[in-house]
Coordinates of C-alpha atoms in Angstrom, one line a residue:
Chain A
M66 CA 28.9 -19.5 -53.9
S67 CA 28.0 -19.4 -50.3
H68 CA 27.2 -15.8 -50.7
A69 CA 24.8 -16.6 -53.5
N70 CA 23.1 -19.2 -51.3
G71 CA 22.9 -16.8 -48.4
S72 CA 21.1 -14.1 -50.5
H73 CA 18.8 -16.8 -51.9
A74 CA 17.8 -17.7 -48.3
T75 CA 17.0 -14.1 -47.4
A76 CA 14.8 -13.8 -50.5
G77 CA 13.0 -17.1 -50.0
P78 CA 9.5 -17.6 -48.6
A79 CA 8.7 -16.7 -45.0
I80 CA 7.5 -20.2 -44.2
E81 CA 7.9 -23.3 -46.3
A82 CA 6.5 -26.6 -45.0
T83 CA 7.0 -29.8 -47.0
D84 CA 5.1 -33.0 -46.2
L85 CA 4.8 -32.0 -42.6
S86 CA 3.1 -34.6 -40.4
H87 CA 2.7 -34.8 -36.7
A88 CA 1.1 -37.4 -34.5
Y89 CA 0.4 -37.3 -30.7
G90 CA 0.8 -41.0 -30.1
A91 CA -1.7 -42.6 -32.4
Q92 CA -3.6 -39.4 -33.0
H93 CA -2.6 -37.7 -36.3
A94 CA -2.9 -34.0 -35.9
L95 CA -1.1 -33.0 -39.1
R96 CA -1.0 -35.1 -42.2
S97 CA 1.5 -34.4 -44.9
V98 CA 0.9 -30.6 -45.0
S99 CA 2.8 -28.7 -47.7
L100 CA 2.4 -24.9 -47.5
T101 CA 4.4 -21.9 -48.7
V102 CA 3.9 -18.6 -47.1
A103 CA 5.3 -15.7 -49.2
R104 CA 6.9 -12.8 -47.5
G105 CA 4.6 -9.9 -46.8
S106 CA 1.5 -12.0 -47.4
M107 CA -1.3 -12.8 -44.9
V108 CA -2.2 -16.5 -44.9
G109 CA -5.3 -17.7 -43.1
L110 CA -5.6 -21.3 -41.9
L111 CA -9.2 -22.0 -41.8
G112 CA -10.6 -25.0 -39.9
P113 CA -12.5 -26.1 -36.8
N114 CA -10.9 -27.1 -33.5
G115 CA -8.8 -30.2 -34.0
S116 CA -8.0 -29.5 -37.6
G117 CA -4.3 -29.1 -36.8
K118 CA -3.8 -25.3 -36.7
T119 CA -2.4 -25.2 -33.2
T120 CA -0.1 -28.1 -33.9
F121 CA 1.2 -26.3 -36.9
F122 CA 1.9 -23.3 -34.8
R123 CA 3.6 -25.3 -32.1
I124 CA 6.0 -26.7 -34.8
L125 CA 6.7 -23.2 -36.1
T126 CA 7.4 -21.9 -32.6
T127 CA 9.9 -24.7 -32.0
L128 CA 7.8 -26.2 -29.2
L129 CA 7.1 -29.4 -31.1
Q130 CA 9.2 -31.5 -33.4
P131 CA 7.3 -32.8 -36.4
T132 CA 7.0 -36.6 -36.7
S133 CA 8.1 -36.3 -40.4
G134 CA 8.5 -33.7 -43.1
T135 CA 10.4 -30.4 -43.0
V136 CA 9.7 -26.8 -42.3
R137 CA 11.7 -23.7 -42.8
V138 CA 11.0 -20.3 -41.1
M139 CA 12.9 -17.5 -42.8
G140 CA 15.1 -20.2 -44.3
L141 CA 15.9 -21.7 -40.8
A142 CA 14.9 -25.1 -39.3
P143 CA 12.9 -24.5 -36.1
H144 CA 14.4 -27.4 -34.4
T145 CA 18.1 -26.7 -35.0
A146 CA 17.9 -22.9 -35.0
S147 CA 15.2 -22.4 -32.4
H148 CA 16.6 -19.2 -30.9
A149 CA 16.8 -17.4 -34.2
V150 CA 13.4 -18.7 -35.3
R151 CA 11.8 -17.5 -32.1
Q152 CA 13.4 -14.1 -32.6
H153 CA 11.7 -13.9 -36.0
L154 CA 8.3 -14.8 -34.7
G155 CA 5.7 -12.8 -32.9
V156 CA 2.9 -14.8 -31.3
V157 CA -0.6 -13.7 -30.2
F158 CA -2.9 -16.4 -28.9
Q159 CA -6.5 -16.6 -28.1
D160 CA -5.8 -15.9 -24.4
T161 CA -4.2 -12.6 -23.6
A162 CA -0.6 -13.1 -22.3
L163 CA -0.7 -9.9 -20.3
D164 CA -0.7 -9.7 -16.5
D165 CA -3.9 -8.2 -15.1
E166 CA -2.3 -6.5 -12.2
L167 CA 0.4 -4.9 -14.2
T168 CA 0.0 -1.7 -16.3
V169 CA 0.1 -1.8 -20.1
E170 CA 3.5 -0.3 -20.1
E171 CA 4.9 -2.6 -17.4
N172 CA 3.7 -5.6 -19.4
L173 CA 5.3 -4.3 -22.6
R174 CA 8.6 -3.6 -20.9
F175 CA 8.6 -7.0 -19.3
H176 CA 8.0 -8.8 -22.6
G177 CA 10.5 -6.6 -24.4
A178 CA 13.1 -7.8 -22.0
L179 CA 12.3 -11.4 -22.7
Y180 CA 12.9 -10.8 -26.4
G181 CA 16.1 -9.0 -25.6
V182 CA 15.0 -5.6 -27.0
S183 CA 17.4 -3.0 -25.8
S184 CA 15.8 -0.4 -23.5
A185 CA 16.3 2.5 -25.8
L186 CA 14.7 0.7 -28.7
L187 CA 12.0 -0.7 -26.4
A188 CA 10.9 2.8 -25.3
E189 CA 10.7 3.8 -28.9
R190 CA 8.7 0.7 -29.9
I191 CA 6.3 1.1 -27.0
D192 CA 5.6 4.8 -27.9
F193 CA 5.1 3.9 -31.6
L194 CA 2.9 0.8 -31.0
L195 CA 0.7 2.4 -28.3
D196 CA 0.1 5.3 -30.7
R197 CA -0.7 3.1 -33.6
F198 CA -3.2 1.0 -31.6
G199 CA -4.8 4.0 -29.9
L200 CA -3.6 3.0 -26.4
T201 CA -1.3 6.0 -25.6
D202 CA -3.8 7.3 -23.0
R203 CA -4.0 3.8 -21.4
R204 CA -0.3 3.4 -21.0
T205 CA -0.4 3.4 -17.2
A206 CA -3.8 1.7 -16.9
H207 CA -3.8 -1.7 -15.2
V208 CA -4.7 -4.3 -17.8
K209 CA -7.6 -5.6 -15.8
T210 CA -9.3 -2.2 -16.2
L211 CA -9.3 -2.4 -20.0
S212 CA -12.1 -3.7 -22.2
G213 CA -11.7 -6.9 -24.1
G214 CA -11.0 -5.1 -27.3
L215 CA -8.3 -2.9 -25.8
Q216 CA -6.7 -5.9 -24.1
R217 CA -6.4 -7.7 -27.4
R218 CA -4.8 -4.6 -28.9
A219 CA -2.4 -4.3 -26.0
D220 CA -1.6 -8.0 -26.5
L221 CA -0.9 -7.4 -30.2
C222 CA 1.5 -4.6 -29.2
R223 CA 3.2 -7.1 -27.1
G224 CA 3.6 -9.5 -30.0
L225 CA 5.0 -6.8 -32.2
L226 CA 7.6 -5.3 -29.8
H227 CA 10.6 -7.0 -31.2
R228 CA 9.7 -6.2 -34.8
P229 CA 9.0 -9.8 -35.8
K230 CA 9.3 -10.8 -39.4
I231 CA 6.3 -13.2 -39.0
L232 CA 3.3 -12.7 -36.8
L233 CA 1.4 -15.9 -35.8
L234 CA -2.2 -15.1 -34.7
D235 CA -4.2 -18.0 -33.2
E236 CA -7.9 -17.0 -33.1
P237 CA -6.9 -13.5 -32.0
T238 CA -10.3 -11.9 -32.0
T239 CA -12.2 -14.5 -30.0
G240 CA -14.7 -12.8 -27.7
L241 CA -14.6 -9.4 -29.4
D242 CA -17.7 -7.7 -30.7
P243 CA -17.8 -6.8 -34.4
A244 CA -16.7 -3.2 -33.9
A245 CA -13.7 -4.1 -31.8
R246 CA -12.8 -6.9 -34.3
H247 CA -12.9 -4.4 -37.1
A248 CA -10.7 -1.9 -35.3
F249 CA -8.2 -4.7 -34.5
W250 CA -7.9 -5.7 -38.1
Q251 CA -7.7 -2.2 -39.5
T252 CA -4.8 -1.3 -37.3
L253 CA -3.1 -4.6 -37.9
H254 CA -3.3 -4.1 -41.7
T255 CA -1.6 -0.7 -41.4
V256 CA 1.2 -2.0 -39.2
Q257 CA 1.7 -5.0 -41.5
Q258 CA 2.3 -2.7 -44.4
E259 CA 4.6 -0.4 -42.4
E260 CA 6.7 -3.2 -41.1
H261 CA 6.7 -5.5 -44.1
M262 CA 5.5 -8.3 -42.0
T263 CA 4.1 -11.7 -42.9
I264 CA 1.1 -12.9 -41.0
V265 CA -0.2 -16.4 -40.5
L266 CA -3.7 -16.5 -39.0
A267 CA -5.4 -19.5 -37.6
T268 CA -9.2 -19.0 -37.5
H269 CA -12.5 -20.6 -37.8
L270 CA -14.2 -17.3 -38.8
M271 CA -15.0 -16.9 -42.5
A272 CA -15.0 -13.1 -42.3
E273 CA -11.4 -13.2 -41.0
A274 CA -10.2 -15.7 -43.6
E275 CA -11.6 -13.4 -46.3
R276 CA -9.2 -10.7 -45.3
C277 CA -6.2 -12.9 -46.1
T278 CA -4.2 -12.8 -49.3
E279 CA -4.3 -16.6 -49.3
V280 CA -6.4 -19.2 -47.4
G281 CA -5.6 -22.8 -46.6
I282 CA -8.4 -25.1 -45.5
L283 CA -7.4 -27.6 -42.9
D284 CA -9.6 -30.6 -42.4
R285 CA -8.6 -33.2 -39.7
G286 CA -4.9 -32.5 -40.2
R287 CA -4.9 -32.3 -44.0
L288 CA -4.5 -29.1 -46.1
V289 CA -7.3 -29.8 -48.5
V290 CA -7.1 -26.7 -50.6
Q291 CA -5.0 -23.5 -50.7
G292 CA -5.3 -20.3 -52.7
P293 CA -6.5 -16.7 -52.7
P294 CA -10.0 -16.4 -51.4
A295 CA -11.4 -14.9 -54.6
Q296 CA -9.9 -17.8 -56.6
L297 CA -11.2 -20.5 -54.3
T298 CA -14.7 -19.1 -54.5
S299 CA -14.6 -18.6 -58.3
D300 CA -13.4 -22.2 -58.7
L301 CA -16.8 -23.2 -57.5
G302 CA -18.4 -21.3 -60.4
T303 CA -20.7 -18.4 -60.3
E304 CA -23.4 -20.0 -58.1
V305 CA -23.8 -22.8 -55.7
L306 CA -27.0 -24.6 -55.0
L307 CA -27.8 -25.9 -51.5
L308 CA -30.7 -28.3 -50.9
E309 CA -31.9 -29.0 -47.4
T310 CA -33.4 -32.5 -47.1
P311 CA -34.4 -35.1 -44.5
D312 CA -32.4 -37.8 -46.3
P313 CA -29.3 -36.4 -48.1
S314 CA -27.8 -39.7 -49.2
T315 CA -30.9 -40.8 -51.0
L316 CA -31.4 -37.4 -52.7
Q317 CA -27.7 -37.3 -53.6
D318 CA -27.9 -40.7 -55.2
R319 CA -31.0 -39.9 -57.1
I320 CA -29.7 -36.5 -58.5
E321 CA -26.5 -38.1 -59.6
A322 CA -28.4 -41.0 -61.3
Q323 CA -31.0 -38.9 -63.0
F324 CA -29.2 -35.7 -63.8
G325 CA -25.6 -36.8 -63.9
V326 CA -24.3 -33.8 -61.9
A327 CA -21.7 -34.2 -59.1
T328 CA -23.0 -33.5 -55.7
Q329 CA -21.6 -33.2 -52.2
Q330 CA -23.3 -34.1 -49.0
V331 CA -22.8 -31.6 -46.2
G332 CA -24.6 -32.5 -43.0
T333 CA -28.4 -32.5 -43.9
M334 CA -27.7 -30.6 -47.1
V335 CA -26.7 -31.5 -50.6
Q336 CA -24.4 -29.0 -52.3
I337 CA -24.2 -28.7 -56.0
T338 CA -21.5 -26.5 -57.6
E339 CA -21.6 -27.5 -61.3
G340 CA -24.2 -26.7 -64.0
A341 CA -26.7 -23.9 -64.4
K342 CA -28.4 -23.7 -61.0
Q343 CA -31.6 -22.0 -62.0
D344 CA -32.6 -24.5 -64.6
L345 CA -31.4 -27.4 -62.5
L346 CA -33.4 -26.3 -59.5
T347 CA -36.6 -26.2 -61.5
S348 CA -36.0 -29.7 -62.8
L349 CA -35.0 -30.9 -59.3
Y350 CA -38.2 -29.6 -57.8
D351 CA -40.2 -31.3 -60.5
A352 CA -38.5 -34.6 -59.8
F353 CA -38.0 -34.6 -56.0
A354 CA -40.4 -32.0 -54.6
D355 CA -41.3 -34.2 -51.6
Q356 CA -37.6 -34.6 -50.6
I357 CA -36.5 -31.0 -50.7
S358 CA -37.4 -29.0 -47.7
S359 CA -35.6 -25.8 -48.8
A360 CA -33.3 -24.7 -51.6
T361 CA -30.8 -21.8 -51.8
I362 CA -28.9 -20.5 -54.7
R363 CA -26.1 -18.0 -53.9
K364 CA -22.7 -16.7 -55.0
P365 CA -20.1 -19.0 -53.6
S366 CA -18.5 -17.8 -50.3
L367 CA -15.5 -19.3 -48.4
E368 CA -18.1 -21.2 -46.4
D369 CA -19.1 -23.0 -49.6
V370 CA -15.5 -23.6 -50.4
F371 CA -15.0 -25.1 -47.0
M372 CA -18.1 -27.3 -47.3
A373 CA -17.2 -28.4 -50.8
H374 CA -13.7 -29.6 -49.7
A375 CA -14.3 -30.7 -46.1
G376 CA -17.8 -32.2 -46.6
Y377 CA -19.2 -30.5 -43.5
H378 CA -20.2 -27.1 -42.2
L379 CA -17.4 -25.3 -40.4
N380 CA -19.4 -24.8 -37.3
N381 CA -20.8 -28.3 -37.3
R382 CA -18.1 -30.8 -37.5
P383 CA -19.3 -34.4 -37.6
A384 CA -19.0 -36.1 -34.2
A385 CA -17.5 -39.3 -35.5
S386 CA -14.2 -37.7 -36.6
P387 CA -11.3 -40.0 -37.1
I388 CA -9.0 -37.6 -35.1
T389 CA -9.4 -36.7 -31.5
T390 CA -7.4 -34.0 -29.9
P391 CA -5.5 -34.9 -26.8
A392 CA -6.6 -33.2 -23.6
N393 CA -3.7 -30.8 -23.4
A394 CA -3.8 -29.9 -27.1
R395 CA -6.2 -27.3 -28.6
S396 CA -7.4 -27.2 -32.1
Chain B
M227 CA 23.0 -9.1 -21.2
H228 CA 19.8 -10.4 -22.5
A229 CA 19.9 -13.1 -19.9
V230 CA 20.4 -10.7 -17.0
A231 CA 17.7 -8.4 -18.3
S232 CA 15.3 -11.3 -18.7
V233 CA 15.9 -12.6 -15.2
A234 CA 15.6 -9.1 -13.8
A235 CA 12.3 -8.6 -15.6
L236 CA 10.9 -12.0 -14.3
W237 CA 12.0 -11.0 -10.8
R238 CA 10.4 -7.6 -11.1
R239 CA 7.2 -9.1 -12.3
E240 CA 6.9 -11.3 -9.3
V241 CA 7.6 -8.5 -6.9
I242 CA 5.2 -6.0 -8.5
K243 CA 2.4 -8.6 -8.7
F244 CA 3.0 -9.4 -5.0
V245 CA 3.0 -5.7 -3.9
R246 CA -0.2 -5.1 -5.8
D247 CA -2.0 -8.1 -4.3
R248 CA -2.5 -7.4 -0.6
S249 CA -4.5 -10.6 -0.1
R250 CA -1.3 -12.6 -0.9
L251 CA 0.7 -10.7 1.7
L252 CA -2.0 -11.4 4.3
G253 CA -2.5 -15.0 3.3
A254 CA 1.1 -15.9 3.6
L255 CA 1.6 -13.9 6.8
V256 CA -1.6 -14.3 8.8
Q257 CA -2.0 -18.1 8.4
P258 CA 1.4 -19.0 9.9
L259 CA 1.0 -16.3 12.6
G260 CA -2.4 -17.6 13.6
L261 CA -1.1 -21.2 13.7
W262 CA 1.9 -20.1 15.8
L263 CA -0.3 -18.4 18.4
L264 CA -2.9 -21.2 18.4
L265 CA -0.5 -24.0 18.9
G266 CA 2.0 -22.0 20.9
L267 CA -0.5 -20.8 23.4
G268 CA -2.6 -23.9 23.3
F269 CA 0.2 -26.3 24.2
Q270 CA 1.9 -23.9 26.5
Q271 CA 1.4 -25.9 29.7
T272 CA 1.4 -29.3 28.0
F273 CA 4.6 -29.1 26.0
Q274 CA 7.7 -30.3 27.6
L275 CA 11.1 -30.7 26.0
P276 CA 12.7 -34.1 26.2
D277 CA 15.8 -32.7 27.6
A278 CA 14.6 -31.5 31.1
G279 CA 17.8 -29.5 31.4
A280 CA 16.7 -27.1 28.7
S281 CA 14.0 -25.6 30.9
G282 CA 12.6 -22.2 30.4
M283 CA 11.8 -22.7 26.7
N284 CA 8.1 -22.4 26.1
Y285 CA 6.3 -23.8 23.1
L286 CA 5.9 -20.4 21.4
E287 CA 9.6 -20.1 21.4
F288 CA 10.1 -23.7 20.2
L289 CA 7.7 -23.3 17.3
F290 CA 9.1 -20.0 16.1
P291 CA 11.8 -21.3 13.6
G292 CA 9.3 -23.7 12.1
I293 CA 6.8 -20.9 11.6
I294 CA 9.3 -18.9 9.7
A295 CA 9.9 -22.0 7.5
L296 CA 6.1 -22.4 7.0
M297 CA 5.7 -18.8 6.0
I298 CA 8.4 -19.3 3.4
L299 CA 6.7 -22.4 2.2
F300 CA 3.3 -20.6 1.9
T301 CA 4.8 -17.6 0.1
A302 CA 6.5 -19.9 -2.4
I303 CA 3.3 -21.8 -3.1
F304 CA 1.3 -18.6 -3.5
S305 CA 3.9 -17.2 -6.0
T306 CA 3.9 -20.4 -8.1
I307 CA 0.2 -21.4 -8.1
S308 CA -0.5 -19.1 -11.0
V309 CA 1.9 -21.1 -13.2
V310 CA -0.7 -23.8 -13.6
E311 CA -3.0 -21.5 -15.6
E312 CA -0.3 -19.2 -17.2
R313 CA 1.2 -22.2 -18.8
T314 CA -1.8 -23.0 -21.0
S315 CA -3.5 -19.7 -21.3
G316 CA -1.4 -16.7 -20.6
F317 CA 2.0 -15.3 -20.0
L318 CA 3.9 -18.6 -19.9
Q319 CA 2.3 -19.8 -23.2
V320 CA 4.0 -16.9 -24.8
A321 CA 7.2 -16.9 -22.7
V322 CA 8.1 -20.4 -23.8
A323 CA 7.9 -19.2 -27.5
A324 CA 10.3 -16.3 -26.7
P325 CA 14.0 -16.6 -27.5
L326 CA 14.8 -17.2 -23.8
S327 CA 16.1 -20.4 -22.2
R328 CA 13.7 -22.0 -19.9
T329 CA 16.4 -22.3 -17.3
L330 CA 16.3 -18.5 -17.0
L331 CA 12.6 -18.7 -16.7
V332 CA 13.0 -20.9 -13.6
V333 CA 15.8 -18.9 -12.2
G334 CA 14.0 -15.5 -12.6
N335 CA 10.8 -16.9 -11.0
A336 CA 12.7 -18.6 -8.2
L337 CA 14.6 -15.4 -7.4
G338 CA 11.4 -13.4 -7.4
G339 CA 9.6 -15.9 -5.1
T340 CA 12.6 -16.1 -2.8
T341 CA 12.8 -12.3 -2.4
L342 CA 9.2 -12.3 -1.3
A343 CA 9.6 -15.2 1.0
V344 CA 12.7 -13.6 2.7
F345 CA 11.0 -10.3 2.9
Q346 CA 8.0 -11.8 4.7
A347 CA 10.3 -13.8 7.0
A348 CA 12.1 -10.5 7.9
L349 CA 8.7 -9.1 8.9
F350 CA 8.6 -11.9 11.5
F351 CA 11.9 -10.9 12.9
V352 CA 10.3 -7.9 14.7
L353 CA 8.8 -10.5 17.0
L354 CA 12.2 -11.7 18.1
P355 CA 12.7 -9.3 21.0
L356 CA 9.2 -10.1 22.3
L357 CA 10.2 -13.7 22.6
G358 CA 13.4 -12.8 24.5
F359 CA 15.7 -13.5 21.6
S360 CA 18.6 -11.1 21.2
V361 CA 20.1 -12.1 17.9
G362 CA 23.4 -10.7 16.7
L363 CA 24.4 -10.1 13.1
P364 CA 26.1 -13.5 12.6
G365 CA 23.0 -15.3 13.9
L366 CA 20.7 -13.2 11.8
A367 CA 22.9 -14.0 8.8
L368 CA 22.4 -17.7 9.5
V369 CA 18.6 -17.2 9.7
L370 CA 18.6 -15.2 6.4
T371 CA 20.9 -17.8 4.7
S372 CA 18.5 -20.5 5.6
S373 CA 15.5 -18.5 4.5
I374 CA 17.1 -17.8 1.1
F375 CA 17.9 -21.5 0.6
L376 CA 14.5 -22.6 1.7
G377 CA 12.9 -19.9 -0.4
L378 CA 14.8 -21.1 -3.5
A379 CA 14.0 -24.7 -2.7
F380 CA 10.3 -24.2 -2.2
T381 CA 9.8 -21.8 -5.0
A382 CA 11.6 -24.1 -7.4
L383 CA 9.6 -27.1 -6.2
G384 CA 6.3 -25.2 -6.5
F385 CA 7.2 -24.1 -10.0
G386 CA 8.1 -27.6 -11.0
I387 CA 5.0 -29.1 -9.5
A388 CA 2.7 -26.4 -11.0
W389 CA 4.3 -26.9 -14.4
R390 CA 3.2 -30.5 -14.4
M391 CA -0.3 -29.9 -13.1
K392 CA -3.3 -29.4 -15.3
T393 CA -5.5 -27.8 -12.7
T394 CA -5.0 -25.6 -9.6
R395 CA -7.0 -28.2 -7.7
G396 CA -4.3 -30.8 -8.5
F397 CA -1.7 -28.3 -7.3
H398 CA -3.6 -27.9 -3.9
A399 CA -3.8 -31.7 -3.6
V400 CA -0.1 -32.1 -4.0
M401 CA 0.6 -29.3 -1.6
N402 CA -1.6 -31.0 1.1
L403 CA -0.3 -34.5 0.5
F404 CA 3.3 -33.7 0.0
L405 CA 4.5 -30.2 0.9
L406 CA 2.7 -29.8 4.3
P407 CA 3.9 -33.3 5.5
L408 CA 7.5 -32.2 4.7
W409 CA 6.9 -29.3 7.1
F410 CA 5.1 -31.5 9.8
L411 CA 8.1 -33.8 9.8
S412 CA 10.8 -31.2 9.9
G413 CA 11.2 -30.9 13.6
A414 CA 9.1 -27.7 13.4
L415 CA 6.2 -29.0 15.6
F416 CA 8.2 -31.4 17.8
P417 CA 11.8 -32.3 18.1
A418 CA 13.2 -35.6 16.8
E419 CA 14.4 -36.5 20.3
G420 CA 11.4 -37.7 22.2
A421 CA 9.4 -38.6 19.1
S422 CA 8.7 -42.2 18.3
P423 CA 11.7 -43.8 16.5
V424 CA 9.9 -43.9 13.2
L425 CA 9.1 -40.3 13.3
A426 CA 12.5 -39.4 14.6
W427 CA 14.0 -41.1 11.6
L428 CA 11.7 -39.4 9.2
I429 CA 12.8 -36.1 10.7
Y430 CA 16.4 -37.0 10.2
L431 CA 15.8 -38.0 6.6
N432 CA 13.8 -35.0 5.7
P433 CA 16.1 -32.3 4.3
V434 CA 13.7 -29.5 5.3
S435 CA 14.5 -30.4 9.0
Y436 CA 18.0 -29.0 8.5
G437 CA 16.7 -25.7 7.1
V438 CA 14.5 -25.4 10.2
D439 CA 17.4 -26.4 12.4
L440 CA 19.6 -23.7 10.8
I441 CA 17.0 -21.0 11.6
R442 CA 16.8 -22.3 15.1
Q443 CA 20.6 -22.3 15.6
G444 CA 20.8 -18.8 14.1
L445 CA 18.4 -17.5 16.7
Y446 CA 20.6 -18.7 19.6
W447 CA 24.0 -18.1 17.9
P448 CA 26.7 -18.0 19.2
A449 CA 25.2 -20.0 22.2
E450 CA 24.2 -23.5 21.5
A451 CA 20.5 -24.0 20.5
P452 CA 18.6 -26.0 23.1
I453 CA 17.7 -28.9 20.8
A454 CA 19.9 -28.7 17.7
L455 CA 19.4 -31.4 15.1
A456 CA 22.9 -31.4 13.6
P457 CA 26.1 -29.3 13.6
V458 CA 25.6 -25.9 11.9
G459 CA 27.9 -26.9 9.1
L460 CA 25.9 -30.0 8.2
S461 CA 22.6 -28.2 8.4
L462 CA 23.9 -25.4 6.2
A463 CA 25.2 -28.0 3.7
V464 CA 22.0 -30.0 3.6
T465 CA 19.9 -26.9 3.2
A466 CA 22.1 -25.6 0.3
A467 CA 22.0 -29.0 -1.3
L468 CA 18.2 -29.1 -1.1
A469 CA 18.0 -25.7 -2.9
A470 CA 20.4 -26.9 -5.6
V471 CA 18.7 -30.2 -6.1
L472 CA 15.2 -28.8 -6.3
L473 CA 16.3 -26.0 -8.7
A474 CA 18.0 -28.6 -10.9
W475 CA 14.9 -30.8 -10.8
T476 CA 12.7 -28.0 -11.8
V477 CA 15.0 -26.8 -14.6
Y478 CA 15.0 -30.4 -15.9
T479 CA 11.2 -30.6 -15.7
V480 CA 10.6 -27.3 -17.4
R481 CA 13.1 -28.1 -20.2
Q482 CA 11.2 -31.2 -21.2
P483 CA 9.1 -30.8 -24.4
L484 CA 5.8 -29.2 -23.5
Y485 CA 3.6 -31.4 -25.7
G486 CA 3.6 -35.2 -26.1
E487 CA 6.0 -36.2 -28.8
G488 CA 4.1 -39.4 -29.4

């Protein structure tokens, strides 16, 4: 019986969060989040700063105990099995955790020791990872002499040294140019396949979220929707219509009253996802020409998914948000 | 095995970073040296020991043990100031998520910082013959023992303070308001005897005074130091206790949850 339970645990999801909530005092950072991350998948948590991504990561990395709800990492509870959970996790944050004055290899050896990687295995891992990430010739270079892109890759090597089962990436490509970002992701995908790794990515970049097998949208601590990117966009239909207007509330009310279609206000825009857009647009122009300053019809993207569920543009979160982040907490 | 390797790695990191950064070596060495020469030569004629019998001791000689303590203090501060930033954006942010006890994190850093402090103190020992000291091995052992305890105490204290600070500016403020006065009132600049009673009491109550005293007594060992604060055994015990208490305090501080639990 116990054997059966044990094998069940090893086959279960990489991460399973149920009704997970956390509040910093009166500030609710996570509200009843339930999320399952399958092994080998890459799940993106999309949301602006303050949406709860970092809090979720802090709970996973055992640094924070949730106010309520449960979470399992590889079948283990972070709070009671913190040592084992940390051993399963690799973490790469927005800020590089490497020492500038040390060489790439010295940094990797140092972090390998912190994770208890034996020196024989460590040497092998360093060779392998440096090769994979195209850093072999930078092995003895001081980190401060590397470009931002190479530093990020070296930091990723650091996070992978101990062969983590799950890699947590918190805004890992911040500050990289598109070419460096592309190189970063390409190598990471290769290594993920080779090592059968699960990746959880916190990001506010649509392009990065689109790379994921599954995306969860976090809005002020709530997981408002979760699913494969293609499904989330197709759920919005084949087209979305965006109307730019000086007075979105009025236009919204009038459209709903006159045409009976559901609308969503997003900043200074009105978003419409249902109905035939082309015909609707013509009718709308006839009815409210003076109130529409511009109109866009496009294939739905994750950006539209975010707007439809959160009610604001990802890069333009409303100032009067009910949740504020404490000074020492990010995102 | 993992614990030993981790502590060794943390120690090595401190030492390599120090060796690569010459400005730190100079900063911790030149400032105390300059202060020593400035005060020592400046007050040469004015300074008079309360005990007229202990004549022949000039101010340069009197200041010397305190200057070694100051250098240890500075080295410890320089080696822990980076903790403020590394905690939120860098190495420590990742280290606290590693399968490594935070106690080992403190111990590894304290050992690294102490090694640097003692190394720099040893550099000062070359000045001993110039001052007319001829210190034997037992005396040198006392000086080194005190340096190690003070190094552990100050590095641990610096780490604990830096851990709680949000900005390096805050760290500097605490250093100026708290750490430097500990040194000013340690019998390094003036002896307890001859100071006003309030100051004398503060010197007796300040545990750092006993570390300075131990260095002083080591320099004259086996002869009696001209103005000893306490018996050698007591000074040794207080200095060791200071290191133990501050290490324990820092371990306690660093083991607290990092983020508000609400």
